[in-house]
PDB file of C-alpha atoms in Angstrom:
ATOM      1  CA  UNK A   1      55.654   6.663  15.322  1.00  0.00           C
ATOM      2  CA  UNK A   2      52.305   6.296  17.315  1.00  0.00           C
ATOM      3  CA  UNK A   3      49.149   5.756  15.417  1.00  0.00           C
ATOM      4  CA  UNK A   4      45.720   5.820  17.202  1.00  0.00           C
ATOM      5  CA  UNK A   5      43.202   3.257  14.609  1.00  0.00           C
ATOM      6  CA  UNK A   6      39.583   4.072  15.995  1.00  0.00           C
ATOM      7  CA  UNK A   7      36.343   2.837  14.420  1.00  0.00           C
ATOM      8  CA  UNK A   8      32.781   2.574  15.349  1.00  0.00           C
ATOM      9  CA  UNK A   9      31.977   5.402  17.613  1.00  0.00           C
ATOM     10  CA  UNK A  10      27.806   5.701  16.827  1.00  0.00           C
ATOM     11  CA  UNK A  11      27.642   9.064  18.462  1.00  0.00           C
ATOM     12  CA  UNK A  12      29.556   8.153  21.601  1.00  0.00           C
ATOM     13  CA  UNK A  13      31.480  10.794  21.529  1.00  0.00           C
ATOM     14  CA  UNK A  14      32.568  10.362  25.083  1.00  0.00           C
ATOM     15  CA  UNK A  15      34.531   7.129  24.642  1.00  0.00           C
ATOM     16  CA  UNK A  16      36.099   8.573  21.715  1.00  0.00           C
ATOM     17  CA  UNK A  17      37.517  11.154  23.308  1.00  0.00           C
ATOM     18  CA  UNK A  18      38.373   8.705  25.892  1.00  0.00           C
ATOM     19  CA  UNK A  19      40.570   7.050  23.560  1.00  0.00           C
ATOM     20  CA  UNK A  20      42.483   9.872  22.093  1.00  0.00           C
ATOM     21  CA  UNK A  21      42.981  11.033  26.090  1.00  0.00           C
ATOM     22  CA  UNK A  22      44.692   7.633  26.559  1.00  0.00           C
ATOM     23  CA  UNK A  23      47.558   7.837  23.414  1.00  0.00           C
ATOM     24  CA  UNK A  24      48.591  11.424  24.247  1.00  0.00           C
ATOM     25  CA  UNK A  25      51.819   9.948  22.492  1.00  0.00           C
ATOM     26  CA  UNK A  26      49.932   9.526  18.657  1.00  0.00           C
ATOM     27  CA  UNK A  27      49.924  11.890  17.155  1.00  0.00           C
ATOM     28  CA  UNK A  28      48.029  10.503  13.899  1.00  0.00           C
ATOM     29  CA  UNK A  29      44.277   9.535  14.384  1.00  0.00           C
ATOM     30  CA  UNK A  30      43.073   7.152  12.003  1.00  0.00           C
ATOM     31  CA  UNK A  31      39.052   7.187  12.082  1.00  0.00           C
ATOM     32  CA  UNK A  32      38.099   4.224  10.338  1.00  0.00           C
ATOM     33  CA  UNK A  33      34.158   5.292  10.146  1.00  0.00           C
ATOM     34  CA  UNK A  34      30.580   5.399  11.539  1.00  0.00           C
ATOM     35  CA  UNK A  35      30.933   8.286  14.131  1.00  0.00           C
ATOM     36  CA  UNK A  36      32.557  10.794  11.805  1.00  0.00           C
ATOM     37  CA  UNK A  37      30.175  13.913  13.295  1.00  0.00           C
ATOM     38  CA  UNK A  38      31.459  13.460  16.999  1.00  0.00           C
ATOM     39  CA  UNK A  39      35.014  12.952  15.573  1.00  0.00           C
ATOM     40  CA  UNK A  40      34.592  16.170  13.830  1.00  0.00           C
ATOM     41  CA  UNK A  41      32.836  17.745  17.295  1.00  0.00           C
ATOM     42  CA  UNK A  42      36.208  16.795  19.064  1.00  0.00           C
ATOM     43  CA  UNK A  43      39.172  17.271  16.892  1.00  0.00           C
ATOM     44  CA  UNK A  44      39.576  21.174  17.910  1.00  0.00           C
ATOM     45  CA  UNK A  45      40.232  19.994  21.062  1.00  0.00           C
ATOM     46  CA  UNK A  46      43.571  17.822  20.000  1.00  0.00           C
ATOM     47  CA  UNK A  47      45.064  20.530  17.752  1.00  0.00           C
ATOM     48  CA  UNK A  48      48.822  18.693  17.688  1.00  0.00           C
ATOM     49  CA  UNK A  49      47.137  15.533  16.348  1.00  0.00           C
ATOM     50  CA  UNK A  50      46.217  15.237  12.658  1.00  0.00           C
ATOM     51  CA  UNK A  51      43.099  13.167  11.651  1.00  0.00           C
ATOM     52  CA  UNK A  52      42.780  11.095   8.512  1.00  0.00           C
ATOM     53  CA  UNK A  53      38.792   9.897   8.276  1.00  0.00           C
ATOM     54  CA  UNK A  54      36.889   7.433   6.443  1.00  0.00           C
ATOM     55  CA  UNK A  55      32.939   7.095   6.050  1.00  0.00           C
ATOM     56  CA  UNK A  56      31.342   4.097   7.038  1.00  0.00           C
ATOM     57  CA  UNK A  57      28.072   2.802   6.225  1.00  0.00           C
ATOM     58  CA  UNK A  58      26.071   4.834   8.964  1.00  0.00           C
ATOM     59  CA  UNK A  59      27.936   7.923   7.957  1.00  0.00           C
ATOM     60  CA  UNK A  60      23.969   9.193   6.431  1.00  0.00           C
ATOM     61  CA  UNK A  61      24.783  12.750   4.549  1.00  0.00           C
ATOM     62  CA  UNK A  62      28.707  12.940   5.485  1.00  0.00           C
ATOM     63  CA  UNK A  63      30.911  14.131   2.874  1.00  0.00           C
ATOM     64  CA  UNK A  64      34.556  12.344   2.746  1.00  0.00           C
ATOM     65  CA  UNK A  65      35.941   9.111   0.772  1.00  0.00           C
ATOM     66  CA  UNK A  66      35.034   5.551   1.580  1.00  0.00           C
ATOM     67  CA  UNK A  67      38.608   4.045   1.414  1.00  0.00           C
ATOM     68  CA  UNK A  68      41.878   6.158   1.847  1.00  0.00           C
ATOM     69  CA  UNK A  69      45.751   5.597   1.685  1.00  0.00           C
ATOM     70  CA  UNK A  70      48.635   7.040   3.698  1.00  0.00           C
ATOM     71  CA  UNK A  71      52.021   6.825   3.439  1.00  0.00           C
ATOM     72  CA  UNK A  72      53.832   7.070   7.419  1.00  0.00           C
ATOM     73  CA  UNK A  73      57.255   5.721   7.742  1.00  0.00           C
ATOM     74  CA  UNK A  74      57.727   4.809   4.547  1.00  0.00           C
ATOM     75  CA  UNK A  75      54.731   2.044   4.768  1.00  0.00           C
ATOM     76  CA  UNK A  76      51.505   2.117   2.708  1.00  0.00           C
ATOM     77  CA  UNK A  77      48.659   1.865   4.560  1.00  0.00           C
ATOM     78  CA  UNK A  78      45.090   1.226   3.005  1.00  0.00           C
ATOM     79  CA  UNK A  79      42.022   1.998   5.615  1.00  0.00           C
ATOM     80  CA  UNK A  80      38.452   1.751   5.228  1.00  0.00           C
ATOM     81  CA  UNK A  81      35.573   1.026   6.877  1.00  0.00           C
ATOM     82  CA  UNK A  82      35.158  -2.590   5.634  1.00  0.00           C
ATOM     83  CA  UNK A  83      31.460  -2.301   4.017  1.00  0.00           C
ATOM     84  CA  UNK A  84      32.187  -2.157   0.638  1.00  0.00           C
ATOM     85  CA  UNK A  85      34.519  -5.107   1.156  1.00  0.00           C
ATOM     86  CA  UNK A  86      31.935  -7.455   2.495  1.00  0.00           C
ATOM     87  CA  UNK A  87      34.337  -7.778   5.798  1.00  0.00           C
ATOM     88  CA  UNK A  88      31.740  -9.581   7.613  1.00  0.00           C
ATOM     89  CA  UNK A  89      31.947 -12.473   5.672  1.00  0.00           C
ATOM     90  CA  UNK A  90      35.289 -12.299   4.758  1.00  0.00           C
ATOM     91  CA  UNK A  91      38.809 -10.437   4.053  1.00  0.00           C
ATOM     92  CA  UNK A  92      39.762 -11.725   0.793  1.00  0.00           C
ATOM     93  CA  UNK A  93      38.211  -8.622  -1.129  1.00  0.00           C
ATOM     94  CA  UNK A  94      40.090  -6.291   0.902  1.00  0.00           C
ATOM     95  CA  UNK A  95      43.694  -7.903   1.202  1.00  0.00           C
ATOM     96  CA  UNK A  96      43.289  -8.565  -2.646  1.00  0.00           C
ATOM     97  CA  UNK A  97      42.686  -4.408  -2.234  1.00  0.00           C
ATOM     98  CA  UNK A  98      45.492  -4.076  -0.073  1.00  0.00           C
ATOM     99  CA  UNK A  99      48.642  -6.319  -2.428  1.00  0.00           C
ATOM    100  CA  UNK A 100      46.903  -4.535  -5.738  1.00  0.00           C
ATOM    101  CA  UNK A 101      48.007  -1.364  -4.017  1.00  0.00           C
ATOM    102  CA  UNK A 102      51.257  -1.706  -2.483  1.00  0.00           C
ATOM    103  CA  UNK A 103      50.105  -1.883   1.055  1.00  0.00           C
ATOM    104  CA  UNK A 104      51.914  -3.331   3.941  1.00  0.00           C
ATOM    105  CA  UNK A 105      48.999  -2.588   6.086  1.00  0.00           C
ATOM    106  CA  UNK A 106      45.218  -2.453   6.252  1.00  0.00           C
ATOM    107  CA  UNK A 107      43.046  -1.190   9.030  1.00  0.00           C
ATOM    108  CA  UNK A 108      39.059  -1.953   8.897  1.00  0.00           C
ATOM    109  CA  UNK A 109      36.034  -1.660  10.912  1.00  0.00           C
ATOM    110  CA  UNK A 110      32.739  -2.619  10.616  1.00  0.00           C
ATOM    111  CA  UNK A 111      32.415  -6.025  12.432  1.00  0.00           C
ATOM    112  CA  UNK A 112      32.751  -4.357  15.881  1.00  0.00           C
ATOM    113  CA  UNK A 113      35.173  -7.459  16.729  1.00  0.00           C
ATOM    114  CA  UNK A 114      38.751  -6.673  17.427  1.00  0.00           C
ATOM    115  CA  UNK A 115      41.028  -8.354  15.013  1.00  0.00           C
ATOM    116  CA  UNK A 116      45.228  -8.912  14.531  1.00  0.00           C
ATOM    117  CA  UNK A 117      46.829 -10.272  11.881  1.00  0.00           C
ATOM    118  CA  UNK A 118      50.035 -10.775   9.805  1.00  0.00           C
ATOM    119  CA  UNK A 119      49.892 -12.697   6.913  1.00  0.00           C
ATOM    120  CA  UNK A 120      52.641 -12.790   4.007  1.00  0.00           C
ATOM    121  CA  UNK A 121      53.890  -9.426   4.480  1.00  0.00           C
ATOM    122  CA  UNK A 122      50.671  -7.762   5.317  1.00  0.00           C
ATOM    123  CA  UNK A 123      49.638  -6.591   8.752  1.00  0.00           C
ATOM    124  CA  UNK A 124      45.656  -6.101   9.231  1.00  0.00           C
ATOM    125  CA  UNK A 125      44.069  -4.849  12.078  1.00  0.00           C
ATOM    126  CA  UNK A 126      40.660  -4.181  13.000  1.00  0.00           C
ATOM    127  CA  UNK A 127      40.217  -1.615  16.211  1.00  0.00           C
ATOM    128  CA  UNK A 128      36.845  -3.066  17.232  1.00  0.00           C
ATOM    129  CA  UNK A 129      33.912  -0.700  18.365  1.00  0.00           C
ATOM    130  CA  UNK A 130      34.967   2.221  20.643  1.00  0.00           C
ATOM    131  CA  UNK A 131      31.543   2.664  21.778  1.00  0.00           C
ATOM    132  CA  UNK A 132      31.420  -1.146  22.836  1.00  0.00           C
ATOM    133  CA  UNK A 133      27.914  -0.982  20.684  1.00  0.00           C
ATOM    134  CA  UNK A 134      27.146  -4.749  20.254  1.00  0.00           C
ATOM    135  CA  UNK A 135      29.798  -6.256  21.890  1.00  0.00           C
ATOM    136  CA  UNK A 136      29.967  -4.982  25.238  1.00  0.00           C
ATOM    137  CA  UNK A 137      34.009  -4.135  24.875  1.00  0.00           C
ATOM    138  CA  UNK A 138      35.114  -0.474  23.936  1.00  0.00           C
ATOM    139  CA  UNK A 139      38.600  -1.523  22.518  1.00  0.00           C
ATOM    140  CA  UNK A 140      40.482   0.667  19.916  1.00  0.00           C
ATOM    141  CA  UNK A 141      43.880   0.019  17.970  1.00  0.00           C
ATOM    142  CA  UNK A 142      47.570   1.154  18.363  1.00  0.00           C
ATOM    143  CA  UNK A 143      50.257   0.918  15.137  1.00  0.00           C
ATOM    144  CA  UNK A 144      53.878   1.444  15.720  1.00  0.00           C
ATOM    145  CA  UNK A 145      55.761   1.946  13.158  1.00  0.00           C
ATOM    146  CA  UNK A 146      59.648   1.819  13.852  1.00  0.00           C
ATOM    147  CA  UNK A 147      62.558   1.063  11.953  1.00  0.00           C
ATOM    148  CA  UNK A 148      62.635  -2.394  13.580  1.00  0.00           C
ATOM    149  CA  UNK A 149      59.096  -3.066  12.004  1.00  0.00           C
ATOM    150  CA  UNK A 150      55.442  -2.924  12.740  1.00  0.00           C
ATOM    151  CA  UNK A 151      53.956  -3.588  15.664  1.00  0.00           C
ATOM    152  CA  UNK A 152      49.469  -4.104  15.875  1.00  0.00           C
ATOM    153  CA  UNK A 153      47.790  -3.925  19.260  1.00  0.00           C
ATOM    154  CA  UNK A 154      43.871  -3.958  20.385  1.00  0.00           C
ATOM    155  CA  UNK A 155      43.252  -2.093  23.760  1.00  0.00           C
ATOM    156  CA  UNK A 156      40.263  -2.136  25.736  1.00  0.00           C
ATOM    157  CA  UNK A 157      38.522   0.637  27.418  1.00  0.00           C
ATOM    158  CA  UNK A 158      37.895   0.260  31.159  1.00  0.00           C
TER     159      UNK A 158
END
């Protein structure tokens, strides 16, 4: 199974829909926050995909949960924006989050810097910025999850 990990849009709705053009294959979109009105503007338009959205901090006035679990493939996944787990300064809040819960993987945004990880039995992956806002690289995340395991990858918009 195909999972498309996007985070960070800030109304560029274009490269957003960019992304979900390139992974016709995933069909499950996780939106990890800050863009959540142009993911809403665009998800009629991929009705075999199903969406699973967080709020980030520059969500202003948009309804929806801050931190959110999914079960896929018989794997627990926690994924939040990051903000309320101080992810700029470090990760220990939210892997503690992460083991407390049964998670085998955590997805985050917030930093705007790509980031891949395994450590002890948890996988973590931030997508980056899909707008490129800050750091100049639009990059986004894939998750595969297959019998054989779990596989993270960061890909960058051209």
């Amino acid at each position: 199974m195909r999972i498309l990990v996007v985070s960070d849009s800030h109304r560029d709705g274009f490269s957003l829909k960019e992304a979900l053009d390139a992974q016709p294959g995933a069909k499950t979109v996780l939106f990890l926050g800050d863009g959540l009105d142009e993911l809403e503007a665009c998800k009629a338009q991929y009705p075999g995909k199903s969406f699973f959205a967080v709020r980030g901090n520059c969500d202003w006035g948009c309804a929806g949960v801050e931190t959110g679990f999914l079960n896929l493939e018989g794997r627990t996944i926690l994924y939040t924006h990051g903000h309320n787990y101080q992810v700029k300064y470090s990760l220990y809040a939210l892997k503690s989050a992460a083991r407390q819960n049964g998670a085998q993987i955590v997805l985050f945004g917030h930093t705007h810097l790509p980031y891949e990880s395994y450590e002890d039995g948890l996988y973590i992956l931030n997508p980056g910025t899909v707008s490129g806002s800050r750091t100049g690289r639009r990059t986004y995340g894939i998750l595969d999850l297959t019998p054989a395991g779990i596989v993270t990858n960061v890909i960058e918009l051209r």
